[in-house]
Amino acid sequence: FNPSLIGSLMAALRKVEEADHPKALVIRGVGKFFSNGLDLEFMQKSEPNETSGMIEQCWEFLARLLVLDCRTVAAINGHGFGAGLFLALACDF
């Protein structure tokens, strides 16, 4: 997870939240991992206020995903580390 990914996830979630009667949201990884979790390079190079803001956005995304009014599926195609595991756990299936 990094600010770019969180922004993309939030935009996709917003579209589903605004849709009339969404049926499902499927989240999948690319390549051999479902999610590597937090972007450690970003975390090491960024200022503390940047990292804490990104982590807050991550938790906000996961909270909104938990209460989304449609089925959510984590199409797990490989390992999920750290926040990636939380992402999978926030989904219904």
CSV table of N, CA, C and O in Angstrom, one decimal:
chain,number,residue,atom,x,y,z
A,1,PHE,N,0.8,-1.2,0.0
A,1,PHE,CA,0.0,0.0,0.0
A,1,PHE,C,0.9,1.2,0.0
A,1,PHE,O,1.8,1.3,0.8
A,2,ASN,N,0.6,2.2,-0.9
A,2,ASN,CA,1.2,3.5,-0.9
A,2,ASN,C,0.1,4.5,-1.3
A,2,ASN,O,-1.0,4.1,-1.6
A,3,PRO,N,0.4,5.8,-1.2
A,3,PRO,CA,-0.6,6.8,-1.5
A,3,PRO,C,-1.3,6.6,-2.9
A,3,PRO,O,-2.5,6.7,-3.0
A,4,SER,N,-0.6,6.2,-3.9
A,4,SER,CA,-1.2,6.0,-5.2
A,4,SER,C,-2.2,4.8,-5.2
A,4,SER,O,-3.3,4.9,-5.8
A,5,LEU,N,-1.8,3.7,-4.6
A,5,LEU,CA,-2.7,2.6,-4.5
A,5,LEU,C,-3.9,2.9,-3.7
A,5,LEU,O,-5.1,2.6,-4.1
A,6,ILE,N,-3.7,3.5,-2.6
A,6,ILE,CA,-4.9,3.9,-1.7
A,6,ILE,C,-5.8,4.8,-2.5
A,6,ILE,O,-7.0,4.6,-2.4
A,7,GLY,N,-5.3,5.8,-3.2
A,7,GLY,CA,-6.1,6.6,-4.0
A,7,GLY,C,-6.9,5.9,-5.0
A,7,GLY,O,-8.1,6.1,-5.2
A,8,SER,N,-6.3,4.9,-5.7
A,8,SER,CA,-7.0,4.1,-6.7
A,8,SER,C,-8.1,3.2,-6.0
A,8,SER,O,-9.2,3.1,-6.5
A,9,LEU,N,-7.8,2.6,-4.9
A,9,LEU,CA,-8.7,1.8,-4.2
A,9,LEU,C,-9.9,2.6,-3.7
A,9,LEU,O,-11.1,2.2,-3.8
A,10,MET,N,-9.6,3.8,-3.2
A,10,MET,CA,-10.7,4.7,-2.7
A,10,MET,C,-11.6,5.1,-3.9
A,10,MET,O,-12.8,5.2,-3.7
A,11,ALA,N,-11.0,5.4,-5.0
A,11,ALA,CA,-11.8,5.8,-6.2
A,11,ALA,C,-12.7,4.7,-6.6
A,11,ALA,O,-13.9,4.9,-6.9
A,12,ALA,N,-12.2,3.5,-6.7
A,12,ALA,CA,-13.0,2.3,-7.1
A,12,ALA,C,-14.1,2.0,-6.1
A,12,ALA,O,-15.2,1.8,-6.5
A,13,LEU,N,-13.8,2.2,-4.8
A,13,LEU,CA,-14.8,1.9,-3.8
A,13,LEU,C,-15.9,3.0,-3.9
A,13,LEU,O,-17.1,2.7,-3.7
A,14,ARG,N,-15.5,4.2,-4.1
A,14,ARG,CA,-16.5,5.3,-4.3
A,14,ARG,C,-17.5,5.0,-5.4
A,14,ARG,O,-18.7,5.2,-5.3
A,15,LYS,N,-17.0,4.5,-6.5
A,15,LYS,CA,-17.8,4.1,-7.7
A,15,LYS,C,-18.8,3.0,-7.3
A,15,LYS,O,-20.0,3.1,-7.7
A,16,VAL,N,-18.4,2.1,-6.5
A,16,VAL,CA,-19.3,1.0,-6.1
A,16,VAL,C,-20.3,1.5,-5.1
A,16,VAL,O,-21.5,1.2,-5.2
A,17,GLU,N,-19.9,2.4,-4.2
A,17,GLU,CA,-20.8,3.0,-3.2
A,17,GLU,C,-21.9,3.8,-3.9
A,17,GLU,O,-23.0,3.9,-3.4
A,18,GLU,N,-21.5,4.5,-5.0
A,18,GLU,CA,-22.4,5.4,-5.7
A,18,GLU,C,-23.3,4.6,-6.7
A,18,GLU,O,-24.3,5.2,-7.2
A,19,ALA,N,-23.0,3.4,-7.0
A,19,ALA,CA,-23.7,2.6,-8.0
A,19,ALA,C,-25.1,2.2,-7.5
A,19,ALA,O,-25.3,2.0,-6.3
A,20,ASP,N,-26.1,2.1,-8.4
A,20,ASP,CA,-27.4,1.6,-8.0
A,20,ASP,C,-27.3,0.1,-7.9
A,20,ASP,O,-27.1,-0.6,-8.9
A,21,HIS,N,-27.6,-0.4,-6.7
A,21,HIS,CA,-27.7,-1.8,-6.4
A,21,HIS,C,-26.4,-2.6,-7.0
A,21,HIS,O,-26.6,-3.5,-7.8
A,22,PRO,N,-25.2,-2.3,-6.4
A,22,PRO,CA,-24.1,-3.1,-6.9
A,22,PRO,C,-24.2,-4.5,-6.4
A,22,PRO,O,-24.8,-4.8,-5.3
A,23,LYS,N,-23.8,-5.4,-7.2
A,23,LYS,CA,-23.9,-6.9,-6.9
A,23,LYS,C,-22.6,-7.4,-6.1
A,23,LYS,O,-22.8,-8.1,-5.2
A,24,ALA,N,-21.5,-7.0,-6.6
A,24,ALA,CA,-20.2,-7.5,-5.9
A,24,ALA,C,-19.0,-6.6,-6.3
A,24,ALA,O,-19.0,-5.9,-7.3
A,25,LEU,N,-18.0,-6.7,-5.5
A,25,LEU,CA,-16.7,-6.1,-5.7
A,25,LEU,C,-15.7,-7.2,-5.6
A,25,LEU,O,-15.6,-7.8,-4.5
A,26,VAL,N,-14.9,-7.4,-6.6
A,26,VAL,CA,-13.8,-8.4,-6.6
A,26,VAL,C,-12.5,-7.7,-6.6
A,26,VAL,O,-12.2,-6.8,-7.4
A,27,ILE,N,-11.7,-8.0,-5.6
A,27,ILE,CA,-10.3,-7.4,-5.5
A,27,ILE,C,-9.3,-8.5,-5.7
A,27,ILE,O,-9.4,-9.6,-5.1
A,28,ARG,N,-8.4,-8.3,-6.6
A,28,ARG,CA,-7.4,-9.3,-6.9
A,28,ARG,C,-6.0,-8.6,-7.0
A,28,ARG,O,-5.9,-7.5,-7.3
A,29,GLY,N,-5.0,-9.4,-6.8
A,29,GLY,CA,-3.7,-8.9,-7.0
A,29,GLY,C,-3.2,-9.1,-8.4
A,29,GLY,O,-3.9,-9.7,-9.3
A,30,VAL,N,-2.0,-8.7,-8.7
A,30,VAL,CA,-1.4,-8.8,-10.0
A,30,VAL,C,-0.1,-9.6,-9.8
A,30,VAL,O,0.7,-9.3,-8.8
A,31,GLY,N,0.2,-10.5,-10.6
A,31,GLY,CA,1.4,-11.3,-10.4
A,31,GLY,C,1.3,-12.5,-9.5
A,31,GLY,O,0.2,-13.0,-9.3
A,32,LYS,N,2.3,-12.8,-8.8
A,32,LYS,CA,2.3,-13.9,-7.9
A,32,LYS,C,1.9,-13.6,-6.4
A,32,LYS,O,1.9,-14.5,-5.6
A,33,PHE,N,1.5,-12.3,-6.1
A,33,PHE,CA,1.1,-12.0,-4.8
A,33,PHE,C,-0.3,-11.3,-4.8
A,33,PHE,O,-0.6,-10.6,-5.8
A,34,PHE,N,-1.0,-11.6,-3.8
A,34,PHE,CA,-2.3,-10.9,-3.6
A,34,PHE,C,-2.0,-9.4,-3.2
A,34,PHE,O,-2.5,-8.5,-3.8
A,35,SER,N,-1.1,-9.3,-2.2
A,35,SER,CA,-0.7,-8.0,-1.7
A,35,SER,C,0.5,-8.1,-0.8
A,35,SER,O,0.6,-9.0,0.0
A,36,ASN,N,1.5,-7.2,-1.1
A,36,ASN,CA,2.7,-7.2,-0.2
A,36,ASN,C,2.5,-6.3,1.0
A,36,ASN,O,3.4,-6.1,1.7
A,37,GLY,N,1.3,-5.8,1.2
A,37,GLY,CA,1.1,-4.9,2.4
A,37,GLY,C,1.6,-3.5,2.1
A,37,GLY,O,1.6,-3.0,1.0
A,38,LEU,N,2.1,-2.9,3.2
A,38,LEU,CA,2.5,-1.5,3.1
A,38,LEU,C,3.8,-1.5,2.2
A,38,LEU,O,4.6,-2.3,2.3
A,39,ASP,N,3.9,-0.4,1.5
A,39,ASP,CA,5.1,-0.1,0.7
A,39,ASP,C,6.2,0.3,1.6
A,39,ASP,O,6.3,1.5,2.0
A,40,LEU,N,7.1,-0.6,2.0
A,40,LEU,CA,8.2,-0.3,2.9
A,40,LEU,C,9.1,0.8,2.4
A,40,LEU,O,9.6,1.6,3.2
A,41,GLU,N,9.4,0.8,1.1
A,41,GLU,CA,10.3,1.9,0.6
A,41,GLU,C,9.6,3.3,0.8
A,41,GLU,O,10.3,4.2,1.3
A,42,PHE,N,8.3,3.4,0.6
A,42,PHE,CA,7.6,4.6,0.8
A,42,PHE,C,7.7,5.0,2.3
A,42,PHE,O,7.9,6.1,2.7
A,43,MET,N,7.5,4.0,3.2
A,43,MET,CA,7.4,4.2,4.6
A,43,MET,C,8.8,4.7,5.1
A,43,MET,O,8.8,5.6,6.0
A,44,GLN,N,9.9,4.2,4.6
A,44,GLN,CA,11.2,4.6,5.0
A,44,GLN,C,11.6,6.0,4.5
A,44,GLN,O,12.3,6.7,5.2
A,45,LYS,N,11.2,6.3,3.3
A,45,LYS,CA,11.6,7.6,2.7
A,45,LYS,C,10.7,8.8,3.1
A,45,LYS,O,11.1,9.9,2.9
A,46,SER,N,9.6,8.5,3.6
A,46,SER,CA,8.6,9.6,3.8
A,46,SER,C,8.7,10.2,5.2
A,46,SER,O,9.2,9.5,6.1
A,47,GLU,N,8.2,11.4,5.4
A,47,GLU,CA,8.1,12.0,6.7
A,47,GLU,C,7.0,11.3,7.5
A,47,GLU,O,6.0,10.8,6.9
A,48,PRO,N,7.1,11.4,8.8
A,48,PRO,CA,6.1,10.7,9.7
A,48,PRO,C,4.7,11.2,9.4
A,48,PRO,O,3.8,10.4,9.5
A,49,ASN,N,4.5,12.5,9.1
A,49,ASN,CA,3.1,12.9,8.9
A,49,ASN,C,2.5,12.3,7.6
A,49,ASN,O,1.4,12.1,7.5
A,50,GLU,N,3.4,12.1,6.6
A,50,GLU,CA,3.0,11.4,5.3
A,50,GLU,C,2.6,10.0,5.6
A,50,GLU,O,1.6,9.5,5.1
A,51,THR,N,3.4,9.3,6.3
A,51,THR,CA,3.2,7.9,6.5
A,51,THR,C,1.9,7.7,7.4
A,51,THR,O,1.1,6.8,7.2
A,52,SER,N,1.8,8.5,8.5
A,52,SER,CA,0.6,8.4,9.3
A,52,SER,C,-0.7,8.7,8.6
A,52,SER,O,-1.7,8.0,8.7
A,53,GLY,N,-0.6,9.7,7.7
A,53,GLY,CA,-1.8,10.0,6.9
A,53,GLY,C,-2.2,8.9,5.9
A,53,GLY,O,-3.4,8.6,5.7
A,54,MET,N,-1.2,8.3,5.3
A,54,MET,CA,-1.4,7.2,4.4
A,54,MET,C,-2.0,6.0,5.2
A,54,MET,O,-2.9,5.3,4.7
A,55,ILE,N,-1.5,5.7,6.4
A,55,ILE,CA,-2.0,4.6,7.2
A,55,ILE,C,-3.4,4.9,7.6
A,55,ILE,O,-4.3,4.0,7.6
A,56,GLU,N,-3.8,6.1,7.9
A,56,GLU,CA,-5.1,6.4,8.3
A,56,GLU,C,-6.1,6.2,7.1
A,56,GLU,O,-7.2,5.7,7.2
A,57,GLN,N,-5.6,6.6,5.9
A,57,GLN,CA,-6.4,6.4,4.7
A,57,GLN,C,-6.6,4.9,4.4
A,57,GLN,O,-7.7,4.4,4.0
A,58,CYS,N,-5.6,4.1,4.7
A,58,CYS,CA,-5.7,2.6,4.6
A,58,CYS,C,-6.8,2.1,5.5
A,58,CYS,O,-7.6,1.3,5.1
A,59,TRP,N,-6.7,2.5,6.8
A,59,TRP,CA,-7.7,2.0,7.7
A,59,TRP,C,-9.1,2.5,7.3
A,59,TRP,O,-10.1,1.8,7.5
A,60,GLU,N,-9.2,3.8,6.8
A,60,GLU,CA,-10.5,4.2,6.4
A,60,GLU,C,-11.1,3.4,5.2
A,60,GLU,O,-12.2,3.0,5.2
A,61,PHE,N,-10.2,3.0,4.3
A,61,PHE,CA,-10.6,2.2,3.2
A,61,PHE,C,-11.1,0.9,3.7
A,61,PHE,O,-12.2,0.4,3.3
A,62,LEU,N,-10.4,0.2,4.6
A,62,LEU,CA,-10.7,-1.1,5.1
A,62,LEU,C,-12.1,-1.0,5.8
A,62,LEU,O,-12.9,-1.9,5.7
A,63,ALA,N,-12.3,0.1,6.6
A,63,ALA,CA,-13.5,0.2,7.4
A,63,ALA,C,-14.7,0.4,6.4
A,63,ALA,O,-15.8,-0.2,6.6
A,64,ARG,N,-14.5,1.2,5.3
A,64,ARG,CA,-15.6,1.3,4.3
A,64,ARG,C,-15.9,0.0,3.6
A,64,ARG,O,-17.0,-0.3,3.3
A,65,LEU,N,-14.8,-0.7,3.3
A,65,LEU,CA,-15.0,-2.0,2.7
A,65,LEU,C,-15.8,-3.0,3.6
A,65,LEU,O,-16.6,-3.8,3.1
A,66,LEU,N,-15.5,-3.0,4.8
A,66,LEU,CA,-16.2,-3.9,5.8
A,66,LEU,C,-17.7,-3.7,5.8
A,66,LEU,O,-18.5,-4.6,6.0
A,67,VAL,N,-18.2,-2.4,5.6
A,67,VAL,CA,-19.6,-2.1,5.7
A,67,VAL,C,-20.2,-1.9,4.3
A,67,VAL,O,-21.4,-1.5,4.2
A,68,LEU,N,-19.5,-2.2,3.3
A,68,LEU,CA,-20.0,-2.0,1.9
A,68,LEU,C,-21.3,-2.8,1.7
A,68,LEU,O,-21.4,-4.0,2.1
A,69,ASP,N,-22.3,-2.2,1.1
A,69,ASP,CA,-23.6,-2.8,0.9
A,69,ASP,C,-23.6,-3.7,-0.4
A,69,ASP,O,-24.5,-3.6,-1.2
A,70,CYS,N,-22.7,-4.6,-0.5
A,70,CYS,CA,-22.7,-5.6,-1.6
A,70,CYS,C,-21.6,-6.7,-1.2
A,70,CYS,O,-20.8,-6.5,-0.3
A,71,ARG,N,-21.6,-7.8,-1.9
A,71,ARG,CA,-20.7,-8.8,-1.6
A,71,ARG,C,-19.3,-8.4,-2.0
A,71,ARG,O,-19.1,-7.7,-3.1
A,72,THR,N,-18.3,-8.7,-1.2
A,72,THR,CA,-16.9,-8.4,-1.5
A,72,THR,C,-16.1,-9.7,-1.5
A,72,THR,O,-16.3,-10.5,-0.7
A,73,VAL,N,-15.3,-9.8,-2.6
A,73,VAL,CA,-14.5,-11.0,-2.8
A,73,VAL,C,-13.0,-10.7,-2.9
A,73,VAL,O,-12.7,-9.8,-3.7
A,74,ALA,N,-12.2,-11.4,-2.1
A,74,ALA,CA,-10.8,-11.3,-2.2
A,74,ALA,C,-10.3,-12.4,-3.1
A,74,ALA,O,-10.3,-13.6,-2.6
A,75,ALA,N,-10.0,-12.2,-4.3
A,75,ALA,CA,-9.6,-13.3,-5.3
A,75,ALA,C,-8.1,-13.5,-5.0
A,75,ALA,O,-7.3,-12.9,-5.7
A,76,ILE,N,-7.8,-14.2,-4.0
A,76,ILE,CA,-6.4,-14.4,-3.5
A,76,ILE,C,-5.6,-15.3,-4.5
A,76,ILE,O,-5.9,-16.5,-4.7
A,77,ASN,N,-4.6,-14.7,-5.1
A,77,ASN,CA,-3.8,-15.4,-6.1
A,77,ASN,C,-2.4,-15.6,-5.7
A,77,ASN,O,-1.6,-16.0,-6.5
A,78,GLY,N,-2.2,-15.4,-4.4
A,78,GLY,CA,-0.8,-15.6,-3.9
A,78,GLY,C,-0.8,-15.1,-2.4
A,78,GLY,O,-1.8,-14.9,-1.8
A,79,HIS,N,0.4,-14.8,-2.0
A,79,HIS,CA,0.7,-14.4,-0.6
A,79,HIS,C,0.0,-13.0,-0.4
A,79,HIS,O,-0.1,-12.2,-1.2
A,80,GLY,N,-0.4,-12.8,0.9
A,80,GLY,CA,-0.9,-11.5,1.4
A,80,GLY,C,-0.2,-11.2,2.7
A,80,GLY,O,-0.3,-11.9,3.6
A,81,PHE,N,0.7,-10.2,2.7
A,81,PHE,CA,1.4,-9.8,3.8
A,81,PHE,C,0.9,-8.6,4.5
A,81,PHE,O,0.4,-7.7,3.9
A,82,GLY,N,1.0,-8.5,5.8
A,82,GLY,CA,0.6,-7.3,6.6
A,82,GLY,C,-0.8,-6.8,6.2
A,82,GLY,O,-1.8,-7.4,6.4
A,83,ALA,N,-0.8,-5.5,5.8
A,83,ALA,CA,-2.0,-4.9,5.4
A,83,ALA,C,-2.7,-5.6,4.3
A,83,ALA,O,-4.0,-5.5,4.1
A,84,GLY,N,-2.0,-6.4,3.5
A,84,GLY,CA,-2.6,-7.2,2.4
A,84,GLY,C,-3.5,-8.3,3.0
A,84,GLY,O,-4.6,-8.6,2.5
A,85,LEU,N,-3.1,-8.8,4.2
A,85,LEU,CA,-3.9,-9.8,4.9
A,85,LEU,C,-5.2,-9.1,5.4
A,85,LEU,O,-6.3,-9.6,5.3
A,86,PHE,N,-5.0,-7.9,5.9
A,86,PHE,CA,-6.2,-7.2,6.4
A,86,PHE,C,-7.2,-6.9,5.3
A,86,PHE,O,-8.4,-7.0,5.5
A,87,LEU,N,-6.7,-6.6,4.1
A,87,LEU,CA,-7.5,-6.4,2.9
A,87,LEU,C,-8.3,-7.6,2.6
A,87,LEU,O,-9.5,-7.6,2.4
A,88,ALA,N,-7.7,-8.8,2.6
A,88,ALA,CA,-8.4,-10.0,2.4
A,88,ALA,C,-9.4,-10.3,3.5
A,88,ALA,O,-10.6,-10.7,3.2
A,89,LEU,N,-9.1,-10.1,4.7
A,89,LEU,CA,-10.0,-10.3,5.8
A,89,LEU,C,-11.2,-9.4,5.8
A,89,LEU,O,-12.2,-9.7,6.4
A,90,ALA,N,-11.0,-8.2,5.3
A,90,ALA,CA,-12.1,-7.2,5.2
A,90,ALA,C,-13.2,-7.6,4.2
A,90,ALA,O,-14.3,-7.1,4.2
A,91,CYS,N,-12.9,-8.5,3.3
A,91,CYS,CA,-13.8,-9.0,2.3
A,91,CYS,C,-14.7,-10.1,2.9
A,91,CYS,O,-14.4,-10.8,3.8
A,92,ASP,N,-15.9,-10.2,2.2
A,92,ASP,CA,-16.9,-11.3,2.7
A,92,ASP,C,-16.4,-12.7,2.3
A,92,ASP,O,-16.6,-13.6,3.0
A,93,PHE,N,-15.8,-12.8,1.1
A,93,PHE,CA,-15.4,-14.1,0.6
A,93,PHE,C,-14.0,-14.0,0.1
A,93,PHE,O,-13.5,-13.0,-0.4
